[in-house]
Amino acid sequence: MRRADVAMYAAKSRGRDNWCLYSPTLDDRRRERRELESDLRGAIAAGEISVAFQPIVRSRGGQITGVEALARWSHPTRGAISPDLFIPVAEDSGAIVELGRFVLREACSQARDWPFLLSVNLSPAQFWDRMLVHDVLQTLAECRFPPERLEFEITETYLLRRPDAAEEVIRDLRRHGIKVSLDDFGTGYASVGYLRRFEFDKVKLDRSFVEPVVSSPEAADVALAVVALGSALKIPILAEGVETEHHAAILSTAGCEFMQGWFYGKPQTAAEIDASLRRPGRLAAPNA
Ligand code: C2E
Ligand code: CA
Ligand code: CA
């Protein structure tokens, strides 16, 4: 019965209309997740979580216009654990609210004196937390970080389920000067209607569209069409995961106003960002 139960949960996690045959690896995966979950609970207090900052640059001129804050977990025995692994665990267990607060506070205090925007990812549980705006404003005040320099990145999954409520949260954030951008665009179901309705400050074209632009003419056409759509709606487009000069050339010709990716700079520590701000020719993208 227990094994059947494990298989049922695995099937459910794959979405609707699925089935799954029990195998011992399912138990292993569950055990690993549970361990991760309990380790994560103590990780913030133990100082194992830190924030890395990845530059966002303007295509024209390569100037840094912002950084995205990305959570990092350095586990005492397992070493660095990818956010793709621990963020979903934090989301399922509810730890994401505390983790998100920590990242925001840490990022705002480290980025306070930088002359550009700070983008922070917002998970659904945080987005739907009634105290969100209150908590955020309090953190900003404590860190003396101006709301106009903060941008939240949300994904379209939030908008679909309760568009009216989502619109209210977004409007509330923007009323206080905080920017809101749409992350991972193209991976879900956001329609042109949503783009118009929510008036995002930026739309981030997902890496999965950017990566194949050099190898597939169809992918390049899709990227082009999305950028054209953004321009028609007067929403600036950012291309994520720009890894090579070739990517950068195609996407900037297509009209992407902003770029982010290893070509322009990997996620770095605050000290590294500080150091590059002090170098002559500062604010120019590291590899551009
Ligand atoms: P994301 O928001 O789409 O963040 C961009 C991811 O792409 C980051 O992965 C970044 O390191 C990676 N990346 C940037 N440039 C390149 C590139 O040129 N090539 C490739 N291959 N990858 C690139 P990371 O740091 O592993 O984060 C993964 C995801 O975890 C993020 O995706 C975001 O959804 C989530 N995440 C990270 N930190 C936080 C956080 O503080 N709060 C929340 N809610 N989610 C977070
Ligand atoms: Ca993001
Ligand atoms: Ca993204």
XYZ file of C-alpha atoms and ligand atoms in Angstrom:
336
model
C 0.000 0.000 0.000
C 2.800 2.371 0.899
C 4.554 1.743 -2.391
C 1.349 2.284 -4.296
C 1.003 5.569 -2.470
C 4.548 6.619 -3.439
C 3.801 5.809 -7.078
C 0.546 7.752 -6.917
C 2.346 10.873 -5.667
C 4.942 10.524 -8.408
C 2.177 10.249 -11.016
C 0.420 13.314 -9.595
C 3.612 15.346 -9.679
C 3.772 14.764 -13.442
C 0.459 16.522 -13.937
C -2.972 15.310 -14.874
C -3.818 12.026 -16.579
C -0.639 10.203 -15.669
C 0.308 6.821 -14.313
C 3.436 5.527 -12.658
C 4.816 2.104 -11.799
C 6.564 1.875 -8.425
C 10.343 1.495 -8.462
C 12.849 1.762 -5.581
C 14.377 4.903 -7.143
C 11.104 6.671 -6.300
C 11.760 5.959 -2.637
C 15.351 7.162 -2.991
C 14.163 10.390 -4.568
C 11.626 10.925 -1.816
C 14.250 10.323 0.841
C 16.612 12.774 -0.837
C 13.882 15.383 -1.026
C 12.986 14.911 2.617
C 16.634 15.261 3.623
C 16.987 18.360 1.510
C 13.845 19.764 3.057
C 15.027 19.280 6.603
C 18.546 20.572 5.811
C 17.055 23.618 4.130
C 15.155 24.525 7.286
C 18.387 25.173 9.154
C 20.363 26.487 6.186
C 19.457 30.158 6.482
C 20.239 30.315 10.190
C 23.493 28.441 9.581
C 24.585 31.037 7.017
C 24.690 28.525 4.178
C 22.500 30.581 1.837
C 24.009 33.473 -0.056
C 23.033 35.656 -2.995
C 24.819 35.904 -6.338
C 24.261 38.759 -8.780
C 24.187 38.396 -12.548
C 24.584 41.480 -14.731
C 21.800 42.623 -17.066
C 23.101 44.844 -19.844
C 21.668 47.130 -22.492
C 22.305 45.626 -25.927
C 23.336 48.948 -27.305
C 26.613 49.901 -25.671
C 26.793 46.960 -23.265
C 26.233 49.065 -20.136
C 25.047 47.303 -16.996
C 21.494 48.425 -16.249
C 20.807 45.959 -13.448
C 21.595 42.695 -11.723
C 19.443 39.666 -10.969
C 19.733 38.258 -7.459
C 20.043 34.455 -7.471
C 19.992 32.288 -4.346
C 22.986 30.028 -3.698
C 23.150 27.187 -1.193
C 26.489 25.917 -0.047
C 25.669 22.665 1.774
C 28.178 21.595 4.476
C 28.586 18.060 3.098
C 27.121 18.135 -0.406
C 28.682 21.375 -1.584
C 26.841 23.735 -3.922
C 23.222 22.709 -4.546
C 21.491 24.093 -7.616
C 18.484 26.389 -7.117
C 16.676 24.234 -9.672
C 16.823 21.537 -6.975
C 16.233 23.440 -3.741
C 13.788 26.154 -4.853
C 11.068 23.597 -5.732
C 11.687 21.873 -2.374
C 11.391 25.237 -0.614
C 8.193 25.957 -2.549
C 6.593 22.622 -1.640
C 7.532 22.832 2.024
C 6.577 26.468 2.504
C 10.163 27.429 3.382
C 10.181 29.661 0.293
C 8.554 32.546 2.156
C 11.405 32.738 4.652
C 14.004 32.049 1.962
C 12.528 34.739 -0.278
C 12.549 37.280 2.533
C 16.147 36.442 3.275
C 17.193 36.834 -0.383
C 15.399 40.175 -0.668
C 16.946 41.555 2.509
C 20.419 40.298 1.649
C 20.221 41.551 -1.944
C 18.901 44.991 -0.984
C 21.540 45.577 1.616
C 24.377 44.448 -0.660
C 23.129 46.250 -3.766
C 22.143 49.471 -2.039
C 24.861 51.668 -3.471
C 24.976 50.231 -6.971
C 23.858 52.611 -9.697
C 21.374 50.252 -11.336
C 18.272 48.097 -10.862
C 18.018 45.041 -8.646
C 15.826 42.169 -9.897
C 14.563 39.613 -7.407
C 12.600 36.424 -8.175
C 9.220 36.031 -6.531
C 7.705 32.575 -5.979
C 3.937 31.990 -6.101
C 3.646 31.511 -2.316
C 5.296 34.882 -1.793
C 3.266 36.533 -4.507
C 0.009 35.370 -2.906
C 1.086 36.242 0.628
C -1.231 39.011 1.826
C 1.643 40.583 3.701
C 3.852 40.765 0.598
C 3.672 44.501 -0.049
C 3.814 45.364 3.640
C 6.839 43.088 4.217
C 8.654 44.290 1.124
C 8.217 47.959 2.011
C 9.436 47.286 5.512
C 12.537 45.490 4.232
C 13.237 48.299 1.771
C 12.949 50.877 4.525
C 15.230 48.911 6.843
C 17.842 48.513 4.115
C 17.300 52.084 2.915
C 16.830 50.741 -0.596
C 14.726 52.895 -2.964
C 11.621 51.029 -4.254
C 12.165 52.505 -7.740
C 15.324 50.440 -8.055
C 13.643 47.144 -7.215
C 12.143 44.878 -9.842
C 10.310 41.624 -9.116
C 10.365 38.797 -11.621
C 7.239 36.685 -11.752
C 6.220 33.865 -14.071
C 3.019 33.618 -16.033
C 1.674 30.667 -14.025
C 0.512 33.133 -11.347
C -1.500 35.174 -13.780
C -3.478 32.349 -15.287
C -5.176 31.011 -12.214
C -6.411 34.267 -10.708
C -5.781 37.077 -13.168
C -7.894 39.641 -11.304
C -6.189 39.042 -7.975
C -2.780 39.008 -9.671
C -3.525 42.314 -11.320
C -4.308 43.797 -7.929
C -1.021 42.621 -6.398
C 0.956 43.923 -9.354
C -0.843 47.257 -9.251
C -0.158 47.548 -5.533
C 3.564 46.905 -6.025
C 3.757 49.393 -8.863
C 1.893 52.013 -6.902
C 4.862 51.999 -4.540
C 7.291 52.386 -7.430
C 8.366 48.739 -7.601
C 8.785 47.313 -11.100
C 7.399 43.966 -12.210
C 8.722 41.901 -15.090
C 7.586 38.644 -16.668
C 10.165 35.852 -16.348
C 10.641 32.759 -18.549
C 8.359 34.125 -21.244
C 7.422 31.584 -23.892
C 7.486 28.502 -21.654
C 3.861 28.705 -20.565
C 0.616 29.995 -21.866
C 0.807 33.755 -21.507
C -1.132 35.308 -24.323
C -0.867 38.660 -25.998
C -3.876 39.643 -23.916
C -1.917 39.111 -20.697
C 1.036 41.099 -21.944
C -1.235 44.041 -22.682
C -3.237 43.758 -19.515
C -0.427 43.575 -16.970
C 1.827 46.255 -18.474
C 5.076 44.590 -17.501
C 8.177 46.709 -17.230
C 10.123 43.998 -19.048
C 9.536 40.618 -20.589
C 12.319 38.067 -20.245
C 12.476 35.732 -23.220
C 13.256 32.274 -21.867
C 16.654 30.705 -22.425
C 15.086 27.789 -24.317
C 14.240 30.215 -27.167
C 17.588 31.928 -27.079
C 19.809 28.871 -27.167
C 18.701 27.496 -30.576
C 18.602 30.809 -32.463
C 22.008 30.079 -33.954
C 21.212 26.526 -35.065
C 17.619 26.691 -36.177
C 16.066 29.268 -38.506
C 12.631 28.481 -37.037
C 13.832 29.281 -33.516
C 15.332 32.514 -34.791
C 11.995 33.373 -36.424
C 10.100 32.661 -33.190
C 12.485 34.840 -31.189
C 12.073 37.550 -33.827
C 8.285 37.331 -33.642
C 8.290 37.610 -29.837
C 10.558 40.628 -29.952
C 8.334 42.232 -32.594
C 5.323 41.579 -30.379
C 7.053 43.243 -27.440
C 7.928 46.287 -29.535
C 4.367 46.572 -30.789
C 3.151 46.550 -27.174
C 5.977 48.889 -26.137
C 7.370 46.371 -23.643
C 11.169 46.064 -23.559
C 12.404 42.513 -24.197
C 15.329 40.904 -22.409
C 17.009 37.803 -23.821
C 18.096 35.301 -21.140
C 20.952 32.840 -21.430
C 23.004 34.726 -24.018
C 26.160 32.619 -24.073
C 28.004 33.630 -27.219
C 28.746 36.645 -29.362
C 26.697 34.987 -32.094
C 23.583 34.822 -29.841
C 24.130 38.436 -28.864
C 24.412 39.599 -32.477
C 21.240 37.845 -33.634
C 19.166 38.948 -30.651
C 20.271 42.528 -30.681
C 19.560 42.744 -34.427
C 16.129 41.266 -33.672
C 15.553 44.193 -31.314
C 16.104 42.800 -27.796
C 16.834 45.836 -25.700
C 18.410 43.946 -22.802
C 20.644 40.893 -22.504
C 21.630 38.550 -19.712
C 23.879 35.525 -19.902
C 27.342 34.123 -19.538
C 28.603 36.151 -22.500
C 28.011 39.296 -20.452
C 28.821 37.885 -17.044
C 28.081 34.906 -14.814
C 26.354 35.238 -11.443
C 28.936 36.835 -9.110
C 29.399 37.774 -5.493
C 28.611 41.297 -4.340
C 32.357 41.845 -3.814
C 33.032 40.989 -7.460
C 30.355 43.425 -8.646
C 31.848 46.085 -6.340
C 35.292 45.456 -7.790
C 34.104 45.796 -11.376
C 32.358 49.048 -10.473
C 35.671 50.436 -9.286
C 37.599 49.434 -12.414
C 38.120 52.001 -15.172
C 35.648 51.516 -18.019
C 33.253 50.407 -15.312
C 29.701 49.425 -16.126
C 30.827 47.991 -19.432
C 29.930 44.337 -19.734
C 32.847 42.110 -18.656
C 33.190 40.197 -21.927
C 31.646 42.594 -24.382
P 15.773 32.101 -13.588
O 15.008 33.103 -12.795
O 15.342 31.874 -15.006
O 17.299 32.551 -13.518
C 18.190 32.450 -14.580
C 19.007 31.194 -14.503
O 19.786 31.058 -15.685
C 20.023 31.212 -13.359
O 20.151 29.864 -12.900
C 21.304 31.650 -14.054
O 22.467 31.275 -13.358
C 21.158 30.905 -15.356
N 21.922 31.516 -16.445
C 22.206 32.817 -16.622
N 22.902 33.030 -17.763
C 23.048 31.823 -18.341
C 23.667 31.369 -19.565
O 24.214 32.146 -20.348
N 23.596 30.046 -19.831
C 22.996 29.154 -19.003
N 22.991 27.883 -19.345
N 22.413 29.533 -17.831
C 22.437 30.851 -17.521
P 20.190 29.505 -11.364
O 20.941 30.548 -10.592
O 20.638 28.083 -11.293
O 18.671 29.611 -10.927
C 17.724 28.721 -11.442
C 16.317 29.147 -11.112
O 16.064 29.066 -9.697
C 16.040 30.598 -11.479
O 15.740 30.669 -12.858
C 14.839 30.895 -10.585
O 13.666 30.439 -11.166
C 15.157 30.091 -9.354
N 15.738 30.972 -8.322
C 17.029 31.299 -8.092
N 17.129 32.132 -7.028
C 15.870 32.345 -6.580
C 15.298 33.114 -5.492
O 15.963 33.808 -4.732
N 13.924 33.055 -5.358
C 13.142 32.332 -6.196
N 11.819 32.343 -5.995
N 13.638 31.610 -7.217
C 14.985 31.605 -7.416
Ca 14.505 35.178 -12.976
Ca 14.242 33.217 -16.346
